[in-house]
Coordinates of C-alpha atoms in Angstrom, one line a residue:
X16 CA 53.3 7.1 -48.1
X17 CA 55.1 6.3 -45.1
X18 CA 53.5 4.0 -42.4
X19 CA 52.7 5.2 -38.9
X20 CA 54.2 2.8 -36.5
X21 CA 52.6 3.0 -32.9
X22 CA 55.2 3.0 -29.9
X23 CA 55.3 0.0 -27.7
X24 CA 53.2 0.3 -24.7
X25 CA 56.2 0.0 -22.3
X26 CA 57.8 3.0 -24.1
X27 CA 54.8 5.3 -24.1
X28 CA 55.3 8.5 -21.9
X29 CA 53.4 8.9 -18.8
X30 CA 53.3 10.6 -15.5
X31 CA 55.1 8.4 -12.6
X32 CA 52.6 7.0 -10.3
X33 CA 53.1 5.2 -7.0
X34 CA 50.3 2.7 -8.0
X35 CA 47.6 2.3 -10.6
X36 CA 44.8 4.1 -8.8
X37 CA 46.3 6.9 -6.3
X38 CA 47.1 10.6 -7.0
X39 CA 50.8 11.3 -8.3
X40 CA 53.4 11.3 -5.4
X41 CA 53.9 14.9 -5.8
X42 CA 50.3 15.7 -5.2
X43 CA 50.2 13.3 -2.2
X44 CA 53.2 15.0 -0.9
X45 CA 51.7 18.5 -1.3
X46 CA 48.5 17.3 0.7
X47 CA 50.5 15.9 3.6
X48 CA 52.5 19.1 3.9
X49 CA 49.3 21.3 3.9
X50 CA 47.8 19.1 6.6
X51 CA 51.0 19.2 8.8
X52 CA 51.0 23.0 8.3
X53 CA 47.5 23.2 9.4
X54 CA 48.2 21.0 12.5
X55 CA 51.3 23.2 13.5
X56 CA 49.1 26.6 13.2
X57 CA 46.2 25.0 15.1
X58 CA 48.1 23.0 17.6
X59 CA 48.7 25.8 20.1
X60 CA 45.1 26.8 20.0
X61 CA 44.0 23.2 20.4
X62 CA 46.3 22.5 23.2
X63 CA 45.2 25.6 25.3
X64 CA 41.5 24.5 24.6
X65 CA 42.2 21.0 26.0
X66 CA 44.4 22.3 28.8
X67 CA 42.1 25.1 30.0
X68 CA 38.6 23.6 29.2
X69 CA 38.7 20.1 28.4
X70 CA 40.9 18.4 31.0
X71 CA 39.4 20.6 33.9
X72 CA 36.1 19.2 33.2
X73 CA 37.2 15.6 33.4
X74 CA 39.3 16.7 36.5
X75 CA 36.1 18.0 38.2
X76 CA 34.1 15.0 37.1
X77 CA 36.6 12.8 38.7
X78 CA 36.4 14.7 41.8
X79 CA 32.6 14.4 42.1
X80 CA 33.1 10.6 42.2
X81 CA 35.0 11.3 45.5
X82 CA 34.3 12.3 49.1
X83 CA 37.3 14.5 48.8
X84 CA 37.2 17.7 51.3
X85 CA 39.3 20.9 50.4
X86 CA 42.8 20.3 52.2
X87 CA 42.3 16.7 53.1
X88 CA 45.1 14.3 52.3
X89 CA 43.0 11.3 51.6
X90 CA 39.8 10.5 49.7
X91 CA 37.5 7.6 48.9
X92 CA 35.7 6.7 45.8
X93 CA 31.8 7.0 46.2
X94 CA 30.9 6.6 42.5
X95 CA 27.5 8.5 42.0
X96 CA 26.7 9.3 45.5
X97 CA 27.2 13.1 45.4
X98 CA 24.9 13.4 42.4
X99 CA 22.2 11.4 44.2
X100 CA 22.7 13.9 47.2
X101 CA 22.6 17.0 44.8
X102 CA 19.2 16.0 43.5
X103 CA 17.7 14.9 47.0
X104 CA 19.0 18.2 48.7
X105 CA 16.2 20.7 49.1
X106 CA 18.5 23.8 49.0
X107 CA 19.6 22.7 45.7
X108 CA 16.3 22.5 44.4
X109 CA 15.5 26.1 45.6
X110 CA 18.8 27.4 44.3
X111 CA 18.0 25.6 40.9
X112 CA 14.3 27.3 40.9
X113 CA 15.7 30.8 42.0
X114 CA 18.2 30.5 39.3
X115 CA 15.5 29.7 36.5
X116 CA 13.3 32.5 38.0
X117 CA 16.2 34.8 38.0
X118 CA 17.1 34.0 34.1
X119 CA 13.4 34.3 33.1
X120 CA 13.2 37.9 34.5
X121 CA 16.7 39.2 33.2
X122 CA 16.6 37.7 29.7
X123 CA 13.5 39.1 28.6
X124 CA 13.8 42.3 30.6
X125 CA 17.3 43.1 28.9
X126 CA 16.4 42.3 25.4
X127 CA 13.1 44.2 25.4
X128 CA 14.7 47.4 27.2
X129 CA 17.9 46.9 25.1
X130 CA 16.0 47.0 21.9
X131 CA 13.7 49.8 22.9
X132 CA 16.5 52.0 24.1
X133 CA 18.5 51.0 20.9
X134 CA 15.5 52.0 18.5
X135 CA 15.1 55.5 20.6
X136 CA 18.7 56.2 20.1
X137 CA 18.9 55.4 16.6
X138 CA 15.9 57.8 15.8
X139 CA 17.1 60.8 18.1
X140 CA 20.1 62.8 18.5
X141 CA 23.3 62.9 21.0
X142 CA 23.6 59.1 19.8
X143 CA 27.3 59.0 20.8
X144 CA 26.6 60.3 24.3
X145 CA 23.5 58.1 25.2
X146 CA 25.4 55.1 23.8
X147 CA 28.2 55.9 26.1
X148 CA 25.9 56.2 29.1
X149 CA 23.8 53.1 29.0
X150 CA 27.2 51.0 28.2
X151 CA 28.8 52.2 31.3
X152 CA 27.3 49.6 33.6
X153 CA 28.5 46.9 31.5
X154 CA 32.1 48.2 31.5
X155 CA 31.9 49.0 35.4
X156 CA 33.0 46.7 37.9
X157 CA 30.3 44.8 39.3
X158 CA 31.4 44.6 42.8
X159 CA 31.7 48.4 43.2
X160 CA 28.4 48.9 41.5
X161 CA 26.8 46.3 43.8
X162 CA 28.0 48.4 46.9
X163 CA 26.4 51.6 45.3
X164 CA 22.9 49.6 44.8
X165 CA 23.4 48.3 48.5
X166 CA 23.6 52.1 49.6
X167 CA 20.5 53.0 47.2
X168 CA 18.3 49.9 48.6
X169 CA 19.1 50.8 52.3
X170 CA 15.8 50.4 54.3
X171 CA 16.1 53.6 56.2
X172 CA 18.7 55.9 54.5
X173 CA 18.4 54.5 51.0
X174 CA 17.5 56.8 48.1
X175 CA 14.8 54.6 46.9
X176 CA 13.0 54.4 50.0
X177 CA 13.2 58.1 50.6
X178 CA 11.9 58.7 47.4
X179 CA 8.9 56.5 47.9
X180 CA 8.3 58.0 51.4
X181 CA 8.2 61.5 49.7
X182 CA 5.3 60.6 47.4
X183 CA 3.4 58.6 49.8
X184 CA 4.1 55.3 48.6
X185 CA 5.1 52.2 50.9
X186 CA 8.7 51.3 51.2
X187 CA 10.2 47.9 52.0
X188 CA 13.5 46.4 53.0
X189 CA 14.3 45.1 49.6
X190 CA 17.3 43.0 50.2
X191 CA 15.9 41.6 53.3
X192 CA 12.3 40.6 52.3
X193 CA 12.1 37.0 50.5
X194 CA 9.3 38.4 48.3
X195 CA 11.3 41.4 46.8
X196 CA 15.0 40.0 47.1
X197 CA 15.2 38.0 44.0
X198 CA 13.2 40.6 41.8
X199 CA 15.5 43.3 43.0
X200 CA 18.5 41.2 41.9
X201 CA 17.2 40.7 38.6
X202 CA 16.4 44.2 38.1
X203 CA 20.3 44.9 38.9
X204 CA 21.2 42.0 36.5
X205 CA 19.0 43.8 33.8
X206 CA 20.8 47.1 34.5
X207 CA 24.3 45.6 33.9
X208 CA 23.4 43.8 31.1
X209 CA 21.3 46.4 29.4
X210 CA 24.3 48.3 27.7
X211 CA 25.6 45.2 26.1
X212 CA 22.4 44.4 24.4
X213 CA 21.8 47.9 23.4
X214 CA 25.2 48.3 21.5
X215 CA 24.6 44.9 19.6
X216 CA 21.1 46.0 18.6
X217 CA 22.5 49.2 17.5
X218 CA 24.8 47.4 15.3
X219 CA 22.3 45.5 13.9
X220 CA 19.9 48.3 13.2
X221 CA 22.8 49.8 11.1
X222 CA 23.3 46.7 9.1
X223 CA 19.4 46.9 7.8
X224 CA 19.3 48.1 4.1
X225 CA 17.2 51.2 3.9
X226 CA 15.6 49.8 0.7
X227 CA 13.6 47.3 2.8
X228 CA 12.1 50.1 4.6
X229 CA 11.3 52.0 1.3
X230 CA 9.7 48.8 0.0
X231 CA 7.8 48.3 3.0
X232 CA 6.4 51.9 2.7
X233 CA 5.3 51.0 -0.8
X234 CA 3.6 47.9 0.5
X235 CA 1.5 50.1 2.7
X236 CA 3.6 49.4 6.0
X237 CA 4.2 53.1 6.8
X238 CA 3.5 52.9 10.4
X239 CA 6.3 52.4 12.9
X240 CA 4.6 49.2 14.5
X241 CA 4.3 47.8 10.8
X242 CA 7.7 48.9 10.0
X243 CA 8.9 47.2 13.2
X244 CA 7.2 43.7 12.7
X245 CA 7.8 43.2 8.9
X246 CA 11.5 44.7 8.5
X247 CA 13.2 45.5 11.7
X248 CA 12.7 42.4 13.9
X249 CA 13.1 39.8 11.3
X250 CA 16.4 41.5 10.1
X251 CA 17.5 41.5 13.5
X252 CA 17.1 37.8 14.1
X253 CA 20.8 36.8 14.0
X254 CA 21.5 39.5 16.3
X255 CA 18.5 38.6 18.7
X256 CA 19.6 35.0 18.9
X257 CA 23.3 36.1 19.8
X258 CA 22.2 38.5 22.5
X259 CA 19.6 36.1 24.1
X260 CA 22.3 33.3 24.1
X261 CA 25.1 35.4 25.6
X262 CA 22.7 37.3 28.2
X263 CA 21.2 33.8 29.2
X264 CA 24.8 32.3 30.0
X265 CA 25.7 35.7 31.9
X266 CA 22.2 35.3 34.0
X267 CA 23.2 31.9 34.8
X268 CA 26.6 33.0 35.9
X269 CA 25.2 35.4 38.4
X270 CA 27.2 35.5 41.6
X271 CA 28.9 38.8 42.5
X272 CA 25.6 40.6 43.4
X273 CA 24.6 37.6 45.7
X274 CA 27.8 37.3 47.4
X275 CA 28.0 41.2 48.0
X276 CA 24.3 42.1 48.8
X277 CA 22.4 39.0 50.0
X278 CA 24.8 35.9 50.8
X279 CA 21.9 33.9 49.6
X280 CA 19.2 35.1 52.1
X281 CA 17.1 35.8 53.6
X282 CA 16.9 32.1 54.1
X283 CA 17.7 30.8 50.6
X284 CA 15.5 33.2 48.8
X285 CA 18.2 34.6 46.8
X286 CA 20.4 31.5 46.4
X287 CA 21.6 30.7 42.9
X288 CA 23.6 27.7 41.7
X289 CA 26.9 29.4 41.5
X290 CA 26.5 30.7 45.1
X291 CA 25.4 27.2 46.0
X292 CA 28.7 25.8 44.3
X293 CA 30.9 28.5 46.0
X294 CA 29.3 27.6 49.5
X295 CA 29.7 24.1 49.4
X296 CA 33.3 24.1 47.9
X297 CA 34.9 26.8 49.8
X298 CA 32.7 27.4 52.9
X299 CA 31.9 24.0 53.9
X300 CA 34.9 22.5 52.2
X301 CA 32.8 19.7 50.6
X302 CA 34.8 19.6 47.3
X303 CA 33.3 16.5 46.0
X304 CA 29.7 17.7 46.5
X305 CA 30.5 21.1 45.1
X306 CA 32.1 19.2 42.1
X307 CA 29.0 17.4 41.5
X308 CA 27.0 20.6 41.6
X309 CA 29.5 22.1 39.1
X310 CA 28.9 19.3 36.6
X311 CA 24.9 19.4 36.9
X312 CA 25.3 23.3 36.4
X313 CA 27.4 22.6 33.4
X314 CA 25.0 20.2 31.9
X315 CA 22.0 22.3 32.4
X316 CA 23.7 25.5 31.1
X317 CA 25.0 23.8 27.9
X318 CA 21.6 21.9 27.1
X319 CA 19.4 24.9 27.6
X320 CA 22.1 26.7 25.3
X321 CA 21.9 24.0 22.5
X322 CA 17.9 24.0 22.8
X323 CA 17.8 27.8 22.8
X324 CA 20.0 27.9 19.8
X325 CA 18.2 25.2 18.1
X326 CA 14.8 26.8 18.6
X327 CA 15.7 30.1 17.7
X328 CA 17.7 29.3 14.6
X329 CA 14.7 28.0 12.9
X330 CA 13.1 31.5 13.2
X331 CA 16.0 33.6 12.3
X332 CA 16.3 35.3 8.9
X333 CA 20.0 35.6 7.8
X334 CA 20.9 38.6 5.6

């Protein structure tokens, strides 16, 4: 019987490796090629993100550390003096309070009415017609709609006051009364965002399986309120979170209606943060101070959005 002689260690076949521990050279080259392709594909988007969002934020922050005025050829470095002035300014505190009140009215009102209208449309006929009717305000130009609202709310010839007078109710100068101007602007904000919330809630309702409602009926949840609380609202959690965040951001960005209808008046009763930013930067030409207001506004919006998303995400049921 022939004896089997093992090959020497230096003659054994093996895959070429660059070292004793790393992957083969071909695998490493393939990985590097994939990384290069990924950066090449993501590069334009990342470049636009940096150019349009990241760099402007740093530029605004740099301006906020100076006393530069729009059109001036010189500036001085004042460090955080503008930020100290912002927090000590009574008009800024009033505009911040008005913005918070506006958001607290617009967001719940939009969510509740949008969900109610979505439920009514989903359960009735002529769904396409009602969807289009309620979505039109969101698609319309807010400037033109604000002019229409100004005519509607006119103290003497406005349709609202004429209707109230016809049924014997008291009228008001809605846009010139400190007690009514901010709620009226909030109602216009709800009207503007209502169609957006309604369409998203309709999409969420379409995605709820009918089997869940059948199971709820078997378990005894046969009333509409029981079905709403046990099936509909929990399953609408992701849509609800998205709508709340988007509507809150749009409410914080309220500017058009204030600029067209009230210019922040009467007094400062309807002045919001974006209007304060516009007034300081482009009317008073205090660009450094306006940049400081911009940074404070950005920090507030980002912080509230993150808190809102974190709190709501814990109560959301993802399908």
